[in-house]
Amino acid sequence: MVVTRFAPSPTGYLHIGGLRTALFNWLWAKKNGGKFRLRIEDTDLSRNKQEAVEAILEAFQWTGLHWDDDVVFQSDRFDVYRKYVQELLDKGMAYKCYLSKEELESIREARMKGETPSIDIRKYRDFKGELDKPYVIRFKAPLEGKVGFEDGVKGKAEIDASQVEDFVIARSDGTPTYNFVVVIDDHEMGMTDIIRGDDHFTNTFKQVLVYRAFGWDVPKFYHVPMIHNEKGSKMSKRDGAVDVMEYKREGYLPEALLNFLVRLGWSHGDQEIFSIEEMIKLFDPKDINKAPSRYNKEKLDWLNQHYIKNSPNERIVKLLKEDFGVDIEGHDKKEILIDELKERVKTLKEMAQEIKKILSDPQEYNEKAVKKFLKDEVIANLREFLVFLNDKDPKTPVDWHDVMNEFLALKGIKPKFLMPPLRIAMVGDTKGIDLAAMLSVLGKEEVKKRISSLLAKFEVF
RNA sequence: GGCCCCUUCGUCUAGCGGUUAGGACACCGCCCUUUCACGGCGGCGACACGGGUUCGAGUCCCGUAGGGGUCACCA
């Protein structure tokens, strides 16, 4: 059985790049009828935040990527890790290292400058005694030979084992570190396929060595290229919109985000729109690209609009109420409103704003529009239309359409001497949903009220 | 800097030795239309560069350039 996982560290919200790798893993598990598991990598006690765990789970909830079995917390498993560390120690495959923070710092600096450090990081590798100093436990990486693995995206990966340093597997406070516990857990949780970010690529060599040390089977790895920001560099908080939940707040539908993400670094011919079912059916990590891709908001917006257009009105009304505080559940013309808005809005947030604009009295009249369309004779038309309305009873957009045309024919005037001014009277501008629909939504009394308000402001006696 | 990876329109990508290099987003134009959109039609626009291999190269090989990842008692 295929078993995949997503293993975030709880240091903040769920990152959009993280969501994509989670999605890939989830899809692959679903496609193979396997399991997708969630593990919280919280071995660094000093950096964990409980809110972060909740934020991550909330994001999973929103996107509908459900995990199988219980969430595993590494902080619950320290005893297990300790046992394995001891095993390596006993076998002479790991050792206590007494190098001080300062010594380590000097090694690090030298390496970054490209120089050979004056202190050997393997200094205590063959040290037999015990020192009365704090120590970390390091893994004994081989001094010669090769380490490699078959990467499902990049192909064969192999380096000289000597390139792998004796990395720390347990801190001086006894807590185990990432490159060690990852292997323990992936093995014990039965992981078969690991799809993760490219930033883990070099870690994989270390991890392969740990698998080897315990004699365990190495799972299949797939390293997916990073998502860059619109400028082409690594995405950071500064780029904005990296928190998955931010998309909910901005009015994006989860399926739009997922569709957007699945096409970043993966494709299936020319297809752009993928339902969740199609993704599951078509996804295959062998089709993942090797090059990093860029975040592209326009495409996301387009997809979001597509999914909004194809969502049932009922769902939209519900989301508008729950997430944007716009309640039109009781409005008798809500279907017309939503149908009209669906076509011209990119996000739910935008839709909420448009609804508010239509349903409330115009705050101001657009100066340019007023100047262009509200000539004196036109204002007179509005006055007459107001009267004309008295013995009419239009309800539907078609009714309103007929009433306007009747008036136009009666007066022998062109549409532009009535329609644009009417729009201005209704919402203060000449843009917006279909006029007849707008009037229908507002209802005769409200329409008359708004015409009167406009007349009161602009009519010259 | 060491090690590793990557490189097709502005962006996401198709391509798997022989294509007028295809699609999508964005942009521009036309049509539809009382407005704005939606929709339809059309346009702009790419194989990073240099060498090979081959009858033939976006596709294979080698360099160069550019980009990225990583080098923690973070994950």
Coordinates of C-alpha atoms in Angstrom, one line a residue, chain A residues 7-311:
Chain A
A7 CA 5.2 16.8 8.0
P8 CA 5.1 20.5 8.8
S9 CA 6.9 22.1 11.8
P10 CA 4.6 24.2 13.9
T11 CA 6.3 27.5 13.7
G12 CA 3.6 29.4 11.9
Y13 CA 0.7 29.2 9.5
L14 CA 0.5 26.7 6.6
H15 CA 2.5 28.0 3.8
I16 CA 1.2 27.9 0.2
G17 CA 4.2 25.9 -0.9
G18 CA 3.5 23.5 1.9
L19 CA 0.0 23.1 0.8
R20 CA 1.2 22.1 -2.6
T21 CA 3.4 19.4 -1.4
A22 CA 0.6 18.2 0.9
L23 CA -1.7 18.2 -2.1
F24 CA 0.8 16.1 -4.1
N25 CA 1.1 13.6 -1.4
W26 CA -2.6 13.5 -0.8
L27 CA -3.3 13.0 -4.5
W28 CA -0.8 10.2 -4.8
A29 CA -2.2 8.4 -1.8
K30 CA -5.8 8.8 -3.0
K31 CA -4.9 7.7 -6.5
N32 CA -3.4 4.5 -5.1
G33 CA -6.0 3.8 -2.6
G34 CA -3.4 4.4 0.1
K35 CA -3.0 6.5 3.1
F36 CA -2.1 10.2 3.6
R37 CA -0.8 10.9 7.1
L38 CA 0.0 14.0 9.0
R39 CA 2.9 14.4 11.4
I40 CA 3.8 17.5 13.4
E41 CA 7.6 17.9 13.5
D42 CA 7.9 19.6 16.9
T43 CA 11.2 18.3 18.2
D44 CA 12.6 21.8 18.7
L45 CA 10.7 22.6 21.9
S46 CA 11.9 26.2 21.9
R47 CA 10.3 27.0 18.5
N48 CA 7.0 25.3 18.8
K49 CA 3.7 27.1 19.0
Q50 CA 0.4 25.5 19.9
E51 CA -1.5 28.1 17.8
A52 CA 0.6 27.0 14.8
V53 CA -0.6 23.5 15.0
E54 CA -4.2 24.7 15.1
A55 CA -3.6 27.0 12.2
I56 CA -2.2 24.2 10.1
L57 CA -5.1 21.9 11.0
E58 CA -7.6 24.6 10.2
A59 CA -6.0 25.1 6.8
F60 CA -6.3 21.4 6.1
Q61 CA -9.9 21.5 7.2
W62 CA -10.6 24.4 4.8
T63 CA -8.9 22.8 1.8
G64 CA -10.6 19.5 2.4
L65 CA -7.3 17.5 2.4
H66 CA -8.2 15.0 5.0
W67 CA -5.6 12.9 6.6
D68 CA -5.8 9.3 7.6
D69 CA -5.2 7.9 11.1
D70 CA -4.2 10.1 14.1
V71 CA -1.9 13.1 13.7
V72 CA 1.5 12.1 15.0
F73 CA 3.4 14.5 17.2
Q74 CA 7.1 14.0 17.4
S75 CA 7.2 15.6 20.9
D76 CA 5.2 12.5 22.1
R77 CA 7.8 10.2 20.9
F78 CA 11.0 11.3 22.5
D79 CA 11.4 7.9 24.3
V80 CA 11.3 6.1 21.0
Y81 CA 14.0 8.3 19.5
R82 CA 16.1 8.0 22.6
K83 CA 16.1 4.3 22.2
Y84 CA 17.3 4.4 18.7
V85 CA 20.0 7.0 19.5
Q86 CA 21.2 4.6 22.2
E87 CA 21.2 1.8 19.7
L88 CA 23.5 3.7 17.4
L89 CA 25.7 4.7 20.3
D90 CA 26.0 1.1 21.3
K91 CA 26.9 0.0 17.8
G92 CA 29.5 2.6 17.6
M93 CA 27.7 4.3 14.7
A94 CA 27.2 7.5 16.7
Y95 CA 29.3 9.4 19.2
K96 CA 29.3 12.1 21.8
C97 CA 30.8 15.4 20.5
Y98 CA 32.0 17.9 23.0
L99 CA 32.7 20.8 20.6
S100 CA 31.7 24.1 22.1
K101 CA 29.3 26.6 20.5
E102 CA 32.2 28.9 19.7
E103 CA 34.1 26.1 18.0
L104 CA 31.1 25.2 15.9
E105 CA 30.6 28.8 15.0
S106 CA 34.1 29.2 13.7
I107 CA 33.7 26.0 11.6
R108 CA 30.5 27.3 10.2
E109 CA 32.0 30.7 9.3
A110 CA 35.0 29.1 7.6
R111 CA 32.8 26.9 5.5
M112 CA 30.6 29.7 4.3
K113 CA 33.7 31.6 3.3
G114 CA 34.9 28.6 1.4
E115 CA 37.9 28.1 3.6
T116 CA 39.0 24.9 5.4
P117 CA 38.0 25.1 9.1
S118 CA 40.9 25.0 11.5
I119 CA 38.9 22.7 13.8
D120 CA 37.8 19.3 12.7
I121 CA 34.1 18.8 13.2
R122 CA 34.9 15.0 13.6
K123 CA 37.3 15.8 16.4
Y124 CA 35.5 13.4 18.9
R125 CA 34.6 10.8 16.4
D126 CA 37.0 8.3 17.8
F127 CA 37.3 9.7 21.3
K128 CA 36.8 7.0 23.8
G129 CA 36.6 8.7 27.2
E130 CA 33.9 10.8 28.9
L131 CA 34.2 14.5 29.5
D132 CA 32.4 16.5 32.1
K133 CA 31.0 18.9 29.5
P134 CA 27.8 19.2 27.6
Y135 CA 27.7 17.2 24.5
V136 CA 25.7 16.5 21.4
I137 CA 25.4 13.1 19.7
R138 CA 26.6 12.9 16.1
F139 CA 26.0 10.3 13.5
K140 CA 29.1 8.7 12.1
A141 CA 28.9 9.3 8.4
P142 CA 31.1 7.0 6.2
L143 CA 34.5 8.5 5.3
E144 CA 34.4 6.9 1.8
G145 CA 32.1 5.4 -0.7
K146 CA 29.0 6.8 -2.3
V147 CA 25.5 7.7 -1.0
G148 CA 22.7 7.9 -3.3
F149 CA 19.0 7.4 -4.0
E150 CA 16.7 7.4 -6.9
D151 CA 14.7 10.6 -7.0
G152 CA 11.4 10.3 -8.7
V153 CA 11.6 13.8 -10.1
K154 CA 15.3 14.3 -10.8
G155 CA 16.5 10.8 -11.4
K156 CA 19.6 9.3 -10.0
A157 CA 21.2 11.3 -7.2
E158 CA 24.6 10.4 -5.9
I159 CA 27.4 12.1 -4.0
D160 CA 30.6 11.0 -2.2
A161 CA 29.8 9.9 1.3
S162 CA 32.5 12.1 2.5
Q163 CA 30.4 15.1 1.6
V164 CA 28.0 14.2 4.3
E165 CA 29.2 15.5 7.6
D166 CA 28.8 13.9 11.0
F167 CA 25.4 15.5 11.7
V168 CA 23.9 16.0 15.1
I169 CA 21.1 13.5 16.0
A170 CA 20.6 14.6 19.6
R171 CA 21.0 18.0 21.1
S172 CA 22.8 18.7 24.4
D173 CA 19.5 18.7 26.1
G174 CA 18.9 15.2 24.9
T175 CA 16.2 16.1 22.3
P176 CA 16.6 14.4 18.9
T177 CA 16.9 16.4 15.7
Y178 CA 15.1 16.5 12.4
N179 CA 17.3 14.4 10.1
F180 CA 17.2 11.6 12.6
V181 CA 13.6 11.5 13.7
V182 CA 12.3 11.9 10.2
V183 CA 13.8 8.6 9.3
I184 CA 12.6 6.8 12.5
D185 CA 9.0 8.1 11.9
D186 CA 8.9 7.6 8.2
H187 CA 10.0 4.0 8.8
E188 CA 7.7 3.3 11.7
M189 CA 4.7 5.0 10.0
G190 CA 5.2 2.8 7.0
M191 CA 6.0 5.5 4.5
T192 CA 6.5 4.3 1.0
D193 CA 6.5 7.5 -1.0
I194 CA 7.8 10.9 0.2
I195 CA 7.1 13.9 -1.9
R196 CA 8.6 17.0 -0.4
G197 CA 10.2 20.4 -1.2
D198 CA 13.5 20.6 -3.0
D199 CA 15.0 22.2 0.0
H200 CA 15.2 18.8 1.5
F201 CA 17.2 17.3 -1.3
T202 CA 20.6 17.4 0.4
N203 CA 19.1 16.2 3.7
T204 CA 18.1 13.1 1.9
F205 CA 21.7 11.9 1.7
K206 CA 22.0 12.1 5.5
Q207 CA 18.7 10.3 5.9
V208 CA 19.6 7.5 3.5
L209 CA 22.6 6.9 5.7
V210 CA 20.4 6.6 8.8
Y211 CA 18.2 4.1 6.9
R212 CA 21.3 2.2 6.1
A213 CA 22.5 2.2 9.7
F214 CA 19.3 0.5 10.8
G215 CA 19.1 -1.7 7.8
W216 CA 15.7 -0.3 6.8
D217 CA 14.2 0.0 3.3
V218 CA 14.5 3.5 1.8
P219 CA 11.2 4.9 0.6
K220 CA 10.8 6.5 -2.8
F221 CA 11.7 10.1 -2.8
Y222 CA 10.3 12.9 -5.0
H223 CA 11.8 16.4 -4.6
V224 CA 9.6 19.0 -6.1
P225 CA 11.0 22.4 -7.1
M226 CA 10.2 25.4 -5.1
I227 CA 7.6 28.0 -5.8
H228 CA 9.1 31.4 -6.3
N229 CA 7.5 34.8 -5.9
E230 CA 6.6 36.9 -8.9
K231 CA 10.1 38.3 -9.0
G232 CA 11.7 34.9 -9.2
S233 CA 13.2 34.5 -5.8
K234 CA 12.2 32.5 -2.7
M235 CA 8.8 33.3 -1.3
S236 CA 8.7 35.0 2.0
K237 CA 6.3 36.8 4.3
R238 CA 7.2 39.9 2.6
D239 CA 5.6 38.7 -0.6
G240 CA 2.3 38.6 1.1
A241 CA -0.3 35.9 0.6
V242 CA 1.8 33.0 1.7
D243 CA -0.6 31.9 4.5
V244 CA -3.2 29.5 3.1
M245 CA -5.9 31.0 5.3
E246 CA -5.2 34.4 3.8
Y247 CA -6.8 33.1 0.6
K248 CA -10.0 32.3 2.4
R249 CA -10.1 35.8 3.9
E250 CA -9.5 37.2 0.4
G251 CA -12.5 35.3 -1.0
Y252 CA -10.9 32.4 -2.9
L253 CA -12.5 29.1 -3.1
P254 CA -10.4 26.2 -1.9
E255 CA -10.8 24.2 -5.1
A256 CA -9.5 27.2 -7.1
L257 CA -6.4 27.4 -4.9
L258 CA -5.8 23.7 -5.2
N259 CA -6.3 23.8 -9.0
F260 CA -3.8 26.7 -9.2
L261 CA -1.3 24.9 -7.0
V262 CA -1.5 21.6 -8.8
R263 CA -0.5 23.2 -12.0
L264 CA 2.6 24.8 -10.5
G265 CA 5.3 22.3 -11.3
W266 CA 2.9 19.7 -12.6
S267 CA 0.8 19.4 -15.8
H268 CA -1.3 17.0 -17.8
G269 CA -1.1 18.0 -21.4
D270 CA -3.0 21.1 -22.1
Q271 CA -5.5 20.7 -19.4
E272 CA -5.9 23.7 -17.0
I273 CA -9.1 22.9 -15.1
F274 CA -9.0 19.9 -12.8
S275 CA -11.7 18.9 -10.5
I276 CA -10.5 17.1 -7.4
E277 CA -11.6 13.8 -8.9
E278 CA -9.6 14.5 -12.1
M279 CA -6.5 15.5 -10.1
I280 CA -6.7 12.2 -8.3
K281 CA -7.2 10.3 -11.5
L282 CA -4.5 12.0 -13.4
F283 CA -1.8 13.0 -10.9
D284 CA 1.5 11.2 -11.2
P285 CA 4.7 12.4 -9.6
K286 CA 6.6 11.3 -12.6
D287 CA 5.1 14.3 -14.4
I288 CA 6.4 16.8 -11.9
N289 CA 8.8 19.4 -13.5
K290 CA 12.3 19.9 -12.6
A291 CA 12.4 23.7 -12.7
P292 CA 11.0 26.0 -10.1
S293 CA 7.9 27.9 -11.0
R294 CA 6.6 31.3 -10.2
Y295 CA 3.6 32.4 -8.3
N296 CA 1.2 34.1 -10.7
K297 CA -1.8 35.8 -9.2
E298 CA -3.6 36.5 -12.5
K299 CA -3.9 32.8 -13.1
L300 CA -5.3 32.2 -9.7
D301 CA -7.8 34.9 -10.1
W302 CA -8.9 33.5 -13.4
L303 CA -9.4 30.1 -11.8
N304 CA -11.2 31.5 -8.9
Q305 CA -13.6 33.3 -11.2
H306 CA -14.1 30.1 -13.1
Y307 CA -15.0 28.2 -9.9
I308 CA -17.2 31.0 -8.6
K309 CA -19.1 30.9 -11.9
N310 CA -19.6 27.2 -11.6
S311 CA -20.7 27.2 -7.9

